[in-house]
Amino acid sequence: MILVGLNLRPALSSLAPVLARIQADLGLSAAAVGALTTMPVLCLGLFAPLAPWLSRRLGIERTLSLALLLLALALWLRASHSVGLLFLGTALAGAAIGISGTVLPVLVKRELPRGADLMTGVYTMALCLGGALGAGLSIPLADWLGGWDASLASWSLLAAAALLGWRIMMPHPWPGRVSRPQDRPGRGLLASPLAWQVTLLMGSQSSLAYIAFGWLPTLLQRRNVGEAEAGLLLAVSVFVQLFSALAAPWLARLGRDQRPMLLLLLSLVGVGFYCLLQGPPMLRWPGVIALGLGQGGSFSLALTLLVLRSANPVIAGQLSGMTQGIGYCVAALGPLAVGLLLEFEASMTQVWLLLTLVVVAAMLLALLAGRNRCLDLDAQGRFITRRSD
């Protein structure tokens, strides 16, 4: 699971540092670059609901193998000077990550039900490490390998290694034909307020994360930060996420109410964006640390909610499909909005105000989704909400 988790962020974070080079080489407009950063996040959402369907027919293990194969091919395909192939590969990479990210919480709930929240922190830490490697090594790899295309293509090797390890080390049984009542999907998830609260929380905090992945180096360069330093700042921010990603679920499990921890982490995100986009140069490094701690912890905790708010692995799979499907479609609006603002030459203050509004929205949703509640099924197989045990 950790090896797989390492692959779920480099496809996104490795693109941002070389966006300026891609834009210059291919003659892309700011709106086209915005679409390029939005497309993988949108595909995360569009293809996430496909994961439960594939899992029921192929099994979770084969579904993840298929997603890793698609990811390796997509990362190799997008390393092209053809605009069409660049966009196609980027979209397919988002689809592969959407499927993988949806089935991982289900695996955790199934394999480690008692320690699911802590294991979620561990593989989220792997996600953050992969994101840090993608952001920090993108420019050095481009310089060493002779171009941004070779830098982007190199990440397909990591996906191939994960696929090989997953096939060798994890059994791949076909799903059973006999379905027990507790294994059958429930009805009416879209009518559950709790499911929508978790979904929109995931969408809003993910929007902030993908804005950072897609646009932070570009925004910093507009504040007269050099290309290499901007990539390094993003890499440090993502690397810092390792610590809060692991610590946040552990701290949150000390109580059944996750609201205080979510509010603290989202406040750090807001402080980080202020320091980077509005503060003086001396606040850049404290800003990226605050941003990293906030984003790593809030993302890890949002994923942990998929487990904590589900009574069994089947419900976790359905909630994961909805949350990461609809949530990532909502998240895709963030990078697109920033791209449009830059296309119309918006100021850094206007961009910062947009980010602040998203932070406030996430905090309001955290007050609802962080309560001690759990999704379960009644005797008729319909979703109900009860207090967690």
Tab-separated table of C-alpha atoms in Angstrom, residues 1-367:
chain	number	residue	atom	x	y	z
A	1	MET	CA	0.000	0.000	0.000
A	2	ILE	CA	2.864	2.362	0.776
A	3	LEU	CA	4.536	1.656	-2.577
A	4	VAL	CA	1.250	2.313	-4.350
A	5	GLY	CA	0.726	5.502	-2.333
A	6	LEU	CA	4.076	6.853	-3.507
A	7	ASN	CA	2.659	6.958	-7.047
A	8	LEU	CA	-0.525	8.904	-6.407
A	9	ARG	CA	0.979	12.412	-6.303
A	10	PRO	CA	4.095	12.699	-8.545
A	11	ALA	CA	1.868	12.785	-11.640
A	12	LEU	CA	0.397	16.019	-10.249
A	13	SER	CA	3.270	17.642	-8.376
A	14	SER	CA	5.927	16.965	-11.043
A	15	LEU	CA	4.011	19.033	-13.593
A	16	ALA	CA	3.801	22.335	-11.716
A	17	PRO	CA	7.540	23.215	-11.589
A	18	VAL	CA	7.959	22.753	-15.368
A	19	LEU	CA	4.724	24.492	-16.396
A	20	ALA	CA	6.610	27.615	-17.477
A	21	ARG	CA	8.862	25.529	-19.752
A	22	ILE	CA	5.896	23.644	-21.212
A	23	GLN	CA	4.027	26.889	-21.809
A	24	ALA	CA	7.037	28.446	-23.540
A	25	ASP	CA	7.820	25.379	-25.691
A	26	LEU	CA	4.256	24.650	-26.795
A	27	GLY	CA	2.924	28.216	-26.855
A	28	LEU	CA	0.069	27.525	-24.446
A	29	SER	CA	-2.076	30.347	-23.080
A	30	ALA	CA	-2.671	30.807	-19.363
A	31	ALA	CA	-6.177	29.401	-19.855
A	32	ALA	CA	-4.754	26.296	-21.577
A	33	VAL	CA	-2.273	25.827	-18.734
A	34	GLY	CA	-5.160	26.194	-16.307
A	35	ALA	CA	-7.036	23.473	-18.183
A	36	LEU	CA	-3.925	21.278	-18.037
A	37	THR	CA	-3.745	21.611	-14.252
A	38	THR	CA	-7.507	21.135	-13.878
A	39	MET	CA	-7.884	18.096	-16.134
A	40	PRO	CA	-6.220	15.458	-13.903
A	41	VAL	CA	-8.186	16.627	-10.858
A	42	LEU	CA	-11.436	16.517	-12.841
A	43	CYS	CA	-10.616	13.009	-14.069
A	44	LEU	CA	-9.929	11.987	-10.467
A	45	GLY	CA	-13.555	12.767	-9.767
A	46	LEU	CA	-15.057	11.417	-12.981
A	47	PHE	CA	-13.356	8.024	-12.737
A	48	ALA	CA	-13.434	7.469	-8.961
A	49	PRO	CA	-17.036	6.093	-9.059
A	50	LEU	CA	-15.801	3.464	-11.534
A	51	ALA	CA	-13.631	1.867	-8.832
A	52	PRO	CA	-16.425	0.154	-6.817
A	53	TRP	CA	-17.926	-1.235	-10.048
A	54	LEU	CA	-14.558	-2.635	-11.145
A	55	SER	CA	-13.854	-3.997	-7.670
A	56	ARG	CA	-17.075	-5.990	-7.613
A	57	ARG	CA	-16.250	-7.584	-10.975
A	58	LEU	CA	-12.465	-7.933	-10.905
A	59	GLY	CA	-11.650	-7.767	-7.225
A	60	ILE	CA	-9.937	-4.899	-5.438
A	61	GLU	CA	-6.427	-6.261	-6.101
A	62	ARG	CA	-6.920	-6.604	-9.874
A	63	THR	CA	-8.592	-3.201	-10.028
A	64	LEU	CA	-5.543	-1.614	-8.423
A	65	SER	CA	-3.216	-3.485	-10.799
A	66	LEU	CA	-5.206	-2.178	-13.758
A	67	ALA	CA	-5.018	1.367	-12.397
A	68	LEU	CA	-1.228	1.158	-11.910
A	69	LEU	CA	-0.767	-0.144	-15.460
A	70	LEU	CA	-2.876	2.724	-16.800
A	71	LEU	CA	-0.867	5.203	-14.705
A	72	ALA	CA	2.483	3.945	-16.036
A	73	LEU	CA	1.247	4.187	-19.644
A	74	ALA	CA	-0.296	7.631	-19.079
A	75	LEU	CA	2.865	9.099	-17.554
A	76	TRP	CA	4.888	7.859	-20.505
A	77	LEU	CA	2.291	9.132	-22.980
A	78	ARG	CA	2.055	12.674	-21.580
A	79	ALA	CA	5.803	13.250	-21.975
A	80	SER	CA	5.233	14.543	-25.478
A	81	HIS	CA	5.608	17.796	-27.371
A	82	SER	CA	2.249	17.046	-28.964
A	83	VAL	CA	-0.380	19.104	-27.168
A	84	GLY	CA	-2.975	16.408	-27.780
A	85	LEU	CA	-0.874	13.631	-26.257
A	86	LEU	CA	0.124	15.878	-23.354
A	87	PHE	CA	-3.518	16.485	-22.460
A	88	LEU	CA	-4.552	12.869	-23.107
A	89	GLY	CA	-1.776	11.451	-20.938
A	90	THR	CA	-2.549	13.946	-18.180
A	91	ALA	CA	-6.237	12.993	-18.250
A	92	LEU	CA	-5.491	9.253	-18.160
A	93	ALA	CA	-3.097	9.766	-15.248
A	94	GLY	CA	-5.885	11.491	-13.334
A	95	ALA	CA	-8.252	8.613	-14.133
A	96	ALA	CA	-5.734	6.041	-12.862
A	97	ILE	CA	-5.127	7.974	-9.640
A	98	GLY	CA	-8.877	8.402	-9.107
A	99	ILE	CA	-9.433	4.643	-9.255
A	100	SER	CA	-6.397	3.835	-7.094
A	101	GLY	CA	-7.210	6.432	-4.461
A	102	THR	CA	-10.772	5.157	-4.160
A	103	VAL	CA	-9.907	1.502	-3.525
A	104	LEU	CA	-7.066	2.139	-1.049
A	105	PRO	CA	-9.339	3.191	1.868
A	106	VAL	CA	-11.435	0.074	1.224
A	107	LEU	CA	-8.338	-2.120	1.439
A	108	VAL	CA	-7.332	-0.459	4.687
A	109	LYS	CA	-10.797	-0.963	6.200
A	110	ARG	CA	-10.795	-4.623	5.104
A	111	GLU	CA	-7.246	-5.622	6.033
A	112	LEU	CA	-6.698	-3.516	9.172
A	113	PRO	CA	-10.110	-2.673	10.634
A	114	ARG	CA	-8.837	-1.865	14.142
A	115	GLY	CA	-5.916	0.284	13.045
A	116	ALA	CA	-7.524	1.725	9.923
A	117	ASP	CA	-7.125	5.364	10.966
A	118	LEU	CA	-3.406	5.007	11.691
A	119	MET	CA	-2.777	3.003	8.512
A	120	THR	CA	-4.571	5.739	6.598
A	121	GLY	CA	-2.030	8.167	8.050
A	122	VAL	CA	0.832	5.903	6.971
A	123	TYR	CA	-0.205	5.617	3.341
A	124	THR	CA	-1.157	9.293	3.257
A	125	MET	CA	2.400	9.952	4.387
A	126	ALA	CA	3.535	7.910	1.381
A	127	LEU	CA	1.320	10.080	-0.843
A	128	CYS	CA	2.961	13.199	0.573
A	129	LEU	CA	6.451	11.777	0.089
A	130	GLY	CA	5.637	11.002	-3.531
A	131	GLY	CA	4.324	14.523	-3.987
A	132	ALA	CA	7.471	16.003	-2.447
A	133	LEU	CA	9.690	13.928	-4.720
A	134	GLY	CA	7.696	14.995	-7.758
A	135	ALA	CA	7.926	18.691	-6.874
A	136	GLY	CA	11.557	18.676	-5.757
A	137	LEU	CA	13.055	16.489	-8.489
A	138	SER	CA	11.119	17.796	-11.474
A	139	ILE	CA	13.510	20.645	-12.364
A	140	PRO	CA	16.751	18.722	-11.553
A	141	LEU	CA	15.543	15.781	-13.660
A	142	ALA	CA	14.650	18.111	-16.523
A	143	ASP	CA	18.138	19.652	-16.414
A	144	TRP	CA	19.868	16.288	-16.062
A	145	LEU	CA	17.838	14.380	-18.657
A	146	GLY	CA	17.761	17.212	-21.164
A	147	GLY	CA	14.151	18.404	-21.099
A	148	TRP	CA	10.839	18.571	-19.305
A	149	ASP	CA	9.468	15.705	-21.392
A	150	ALA	CA	12.113	13.256	-20.164
A	151	SER	CA	11.556	14.486	-16.605
A	152	LEU	CA	7.836	13.744	-16.825
A	153	ALA	CA	8.395	10.366	-18.491
A	154	SER	CA	10.758	9.184	-15.758
A	155	TRP	CA	7.884	8.914	-13.254
A	156	SER	CA	6.390	6.063	-15.284
A	157	LEU	CA	9.238	3.891	-13.962
A	158	LEU	CA	8.033	4.372	-10.376
A	159	ALA	CA	4.511	3.340	-11.383
A	160	ALA	CA	5.877	0.253	-13.167
A	161	ALA	CA	7.847	-0.696	-10.046
A	162	ALA	CA	4.721	-0.365	-7.903
A	163	LEU	CA	2.755	-2.532	-10.342
A	164	LEU	CA	5.452	-5.212	-10.265
A	165	GLY	CA	5.599	-5.180	-6.463
A	166	TRP	CA	1.811	-5.282	-6.125
A	167	ARG	CA	1.502	-8.240	-8.509
A	168	ILE	CA	4.245	-10.227	-6.767
A	169	MET	CA	3.459	-9.501	-3.115
A	170	MET	CA	-0.354	-9.289	-3.058
A	171	PRO	CA	-2.678	-12.231	-3.870
A	172	HIS	CA	-5.175	-11.466	-6.635
A	173	PRO	CA	-8.286	-13.571	-5.910
A	174	TRP	CA	-11.395	-13.210	-8.012
A	175	PRO	CA	-14.368	-11.818	-6.079
A	176	GLY	CA	-16.653	-14.413	-4.508
A	177	ARG	CA	-19.954	-15.269	-6.140
A	178	VAL	CA	-21.913	-15.517	-2.880
A	179	SER	CA	-22.985	-12.180	-1.465
A	180	ARG	CA	-23.772	-11.856	2.225
A	181	PRO	CA	-26.306	-9.201	3.323
A	182	GLN	CA	-23.587	-7.067	4.926
A	183	ASP	CA	-21.579	-7.199	1.690
A	184	ARG	CA	-24.342	-5.743	-0.466
A	185	PRO	CA	-24.223	-2.035	-1.335
A	186	GLY	CA	-26.728	0.202	0.365
A	187	ARG	CA	-29.300	2.482	-1.226
A	188	GLY	CA	-29.780	6.208	-0.963
A	189	LEU	CA	-26.248	7.402	-0.256
A	190	LEU	CA	-26.860	10.624	-2.211
A	191	ALA	CA	-29.682	11.441	0.212
A	192	SER	CA	-27.415	11.232	3.259
A	193	PRO	CA	-26.431	14.638	4.711
A	194	LEU	CA	-23.373	13.098	6.383
A	195	ALA	CA	-22.139	11.685	3.067
A	196	TRP	CA	-22.457	15.126	1.468
A	197	GLN	CA	-20.676	16.801	4.375
A	198	VAL	CA	-17.693	14.459	4.060
A	199	THR	CA	-17.768	14.781	0.255
A	200	LEU	CA	-17.740	18.573	0.189
A	201	LEU	CA	-15.075	18.727	2.888
A	202	MET	CA	-12.896	16.463	0.756
A	203	GLY	CA	-13.624	18.630	-2.282
A	204	SER	CA	-12.832	21.966	-0.649
A	205	GLN	CA	-9.591	20.909	1.068
A	206	SER	CA	-8.500	19.006	-2.065
A	207	SER	CA	-9.131	22.120	-4.127
A	208	LEU	CA	-6.608	23.981	-1.976
A	209	ALA	CA	-4.123	21.129	-2.319
A	210	TYR	CA	-4.376	20.961	-6.114
A	211	ILE	CA	-4.115	24.714	-6.434
A	212	ALA	CA	-0.816	24.412	-4.561
A	213	PHE	CA	0.308	21.464	-6.710
A	214	GLY	CA	-0.666	23.140	-9.957
A	215	TRP	CA	-0.068	26.825	-9.394
A	216	LEU	CA	2.092	27.571	-6.351
A	217	PRO	CA	5.426	27.710	-8.258
A	218	THR	CA	3.848	29.936	-10.908
A	219	LEU	CA	2.324	32.246	-8.288
A	220	LEU	CA	5.641	32.465	-6.459
A	221	GLN	CA	7.457	33.282	-9.698
A	222	ARG	CA	5.040	36.167	-10.163
A	223	ARG	CA	6.307	37.409	-6.803
A	224	ASN	CA	9.866	37.421	-8.231
A	225	VAL	CA	10.902	34.027	-6.836
A	226	GLY	CA	13.284	32.100	-9.093
A	227	GLU	CA	12.160	28.946	-10.911
A	228	ALA	CA	14.366	26.577	-8.909
A	229	GLU	CA	13.523	28.218	-5.572
A	230	ALA	CA	9.785	28.123	-6.353
A	231	GLY	CA	10.010	24.392	-7.050
A	232	LEU	CA	12.010	23.907	-3.858
A	233	LEU	CA	9.434	25.808	-1.799
A	234	LEU	CA	6.679	23.554	-3.133
A	235	ALA	CA	8.816	20.470	-2.463
A	236	VAL	CA	9.452	21.527	1.142
A	237	SER	CA	5.770	22.235	1.655
A	238	VAL	CA	4.838	18.786	0.369
A	239	PHE	CA	7.653	17.121	2.346
A	240	VAL	CA	6.442	18.711	5.589
A	241	GLN	CA	3.083	17.088	4.919
A	242	LEU	CA	4.687	13.745	5.814
A	243	PHE	CA	4.726	14.587	9.510
A	244	SER	CA	1.217	15.972	9.894
A	245	ALA	CA	-0.227	13.265	7.621
A	246	LEU	CA	0.984	10.620	10.049
A	247	ALA	CA	0.313	12.562	13.259
A	248	ALA	CA	-3.151	13.979	12.529
A	249	PRO	CA	-5.126	10.674	12.520
A	250	TRP	CA	-3.280	9.540	15.670
A	251	LEU	CA	-4.101	12.778	17.484
A	252	ALA	CA	-7.659	12.781	16.198
A	253	ARG	CA	-8.329	9.266	17.505
A	254	LEU	CA	-7.750	10.531	21.077
A	255	GLY	CA	-11.357	11.738	20.872
A	256	ARG	CA	-14.386	10.823	18.777
A	257	ASP	CA	-14.828	14.399	17.583
A	258	GLN	CA	-12.427	15.465	14.817
A	259	ARG	CA	-13.631	19.069	14.577
A	260	PRO	CA	-10.920	20.758	16.708
A	261	MET	CA	-8.103	19.067	14.777
A	262	LEU	CA	-9.662	19.868	11.391
A	263	LEU	CA	-10.121	23.538	12.300
A	264	LEU	CA	-6.532	23.817	13.514
A	265	LEU	CA	-5.136	22.246	10.340
A	266	LEU	CA	-7.264	24.343	7.991
A	267	SER	CA	-6.203	27.475	9.895
A	268	LEU	CA	-2.574	26.566	9.152
A	269	VAL	CA	-3.453	26.318	5.453
A	270	GLY	CA	-4.919	29.808	5.545
A	271	VAL	CA	-1.868	31.222	7.342
A	272	GLY	CA	0.448	29.530	4.860
A	273	PHE	CA	-1.249	30.996	1.805
A	274	TYR	CA	-1.237	34.463	3.390
A	275	CYS	CA	2.500	34.302	4.098
A	276	LEU	CA	3.299	33.115	0.567
A	277	LEU	CA	0.987	35.358	-1.448
A	278	GLN	CA	0.735	38.488	0.705
A	279	GLY	CA	3.519	38.444	3.268
A	280	PRO	CA	7.101	39.754	2.970
A	281	PRO	CA	9.897	37.493	1.625
A	282	MET	CA	11.045	36.625	5.163
A	283	LEU	CA	7.736	34.766	5.717
A	284	ARG	CA	8.102	32.433	2.723
A	285	TRP	CA	9.743	29.575	4.581
A	286	PRO	CA	7.470	29.754	7.649
A	287	GLY	CA	4.605	29.989	5.173
A	288	VAL	CA	5.463	26.791	3.285
A	289	ILE	CA	5.915	24.931	6.570
A	290	ALA	CA	2.512	26.072	7.847
A	291	LEU	CA	0.936	25.254	4.479
A	292	GLY	CA	2.502	21.801	4.425
A	293	LEU	CA	1.504	20.941	7.980
A	294	GLY	CA	-2.050	22.088	7.345
A	295	GLN	CA	-2.535	20.403	3.997
A	296	GLY	CA	-0.900	17.096	4.949
A	297	GLY	CA	-2.918	16.800	8.137
A	298	SER	CA	-6.252	17.919	6.667
A	299	PHE	CA	-5.953	15.567	3.685
A	300	SER	CA	-4.993	12.638	5.903
A	301	LEU	CA	-7.847	13.387	8.265
A	302	ALA	CA	-10.325	13.740	5.380
A	303	LEU	CA	-9.311	10.286	4.140
A	304	THR	CA	-9.556	8.947	7.682
A	305	LEU	CA	-13.152	10.205	7.845
A	306	LEU	CA	-14.005	7.783	5.018
A	307	VAL	CA	-13.119	4.983	7.440
A	308	LEU	CA	-14.428	6.529	10.653
A	309	ARG	CA	-17.786	7.431	9.095
A	310	SER	CA	-18.360	3.909	7.661
A	311	ALA	CA	-19.693	0.908	9.561
A	312	ASN	CA	-18.074	-1.687	7.261
A	313	PRO	CA	-15.754	-1.967	4.207
A	314	VAL	CA	-18.626	-2.026	1.690
A	315	ILE	CA	-20.004	1.260	3.009
A	316	ALA	CA	-16.451	2.647	3.036
A	317	GLY	CA	-16.169	1.736	-0.651
A	318	GLN	CA	-19.421	3.473	-1.543
A	319	LEU	CA	-18.583	6.549	0.528
A	320	SER	CA	-15.081	6.626	-0.972
A	321	GLY	CA	-16.523	6.480	-4.493
A	322	MET	CA	-18.940	9.331	-3.810
A	323	THR	CA	-16.491	11.439	-1.831
A	324	GLN	CA	-13.621	11.146	-4.254
A	325	GLY	CA	-15.904	11.239	-7.291
A	326	ILE	CA	-18.005	14.303	-6.569
A	327	GLY	CA	-15.381	15.775	-4.241
A	328	TYR	CA	-12.637	15.832	-6.843
A	329	CYS	CA	-14.989	17.286	-9.448
A	330	VAL	CA	-15.561	20.123	-6.984
A	331	ALA	CA	-11.810	20.311	-6.313
A	332	ALA	CA	-11.123	20.735	-10.034
A	333	LEU	CA	-12.859	24.109	-9.955
A	334	GLY	CA	-10.050	25.559	-7.808
A	335	PRO	CA	-7.125	25.222	-10.257
A	336	LEU	CA	-9.426	26.271	-13.102
A	337	ALA	CA	-10.518	29.409	-11.215
A	338	VAL	CA	-6.896	30.377	-10.515
A	339	GLY	CA	-6.017	29.857	-14.189
A	340	LEU	CA	-8.872	32.119	-15.246
A	341	LEU	CA	-7.862	34.782	-12.730
A	342	LEU	CA	-4.320	34.768	-14.086
A	343	GLU	CA	-5.627	34.843	-17.670
A	344	PHE	CA	-7.400	38.103	-16.812
A	345	GLU	CA	-4.285	39.407	-15.028
A	346	ALA	CA	-5.726	39.291	-11.523
A	347	SER	CA	-3.549	40.507	-8.668
A	348	MET	CA	-2.046	38.274	-5.991
A	349	THR	CA	-4.503	39.818	-3.528
A	350	GLN	CA	-7.450	38.635	-5.620
A	351	VAL	CA	-5.990	35.119	-5.870
A	352	TRP	CA	-5.385	35.095	-2.106
A	353	LEU	CA	-8.980	36.193	-1.420
A	354	LEU	CA	-10.250	33.272	-3.492
A	355	LEU	CA	-8.114	30.837	-1.521
A	356	THR	CA	-9.267	32.359	1.774
A	357	LEU	CA	-12.916	31.874	0.792
A	358	VAL	CA	-12.240	28.189	0.076
A	359	VAL	CA	-10.491	27.808	3.457
A	360	VAL	CA	-13.490	29.335	5.256
A	361	ALA	CA	-15.881	27.034	3.364
A	362	ALA	CA	-13.773	24.001	4.338
A	363	MET	CA	-13.828	25.061	7.991
A	364	LEU	CA	-17.622	25.333	7.987
A	365	LEU	CA	-17.907	21.856	6.451
A	366	ALA	CA	-15.434	20.489	9.006
A	367	LEU	CA	-17.798	21.559	11.786
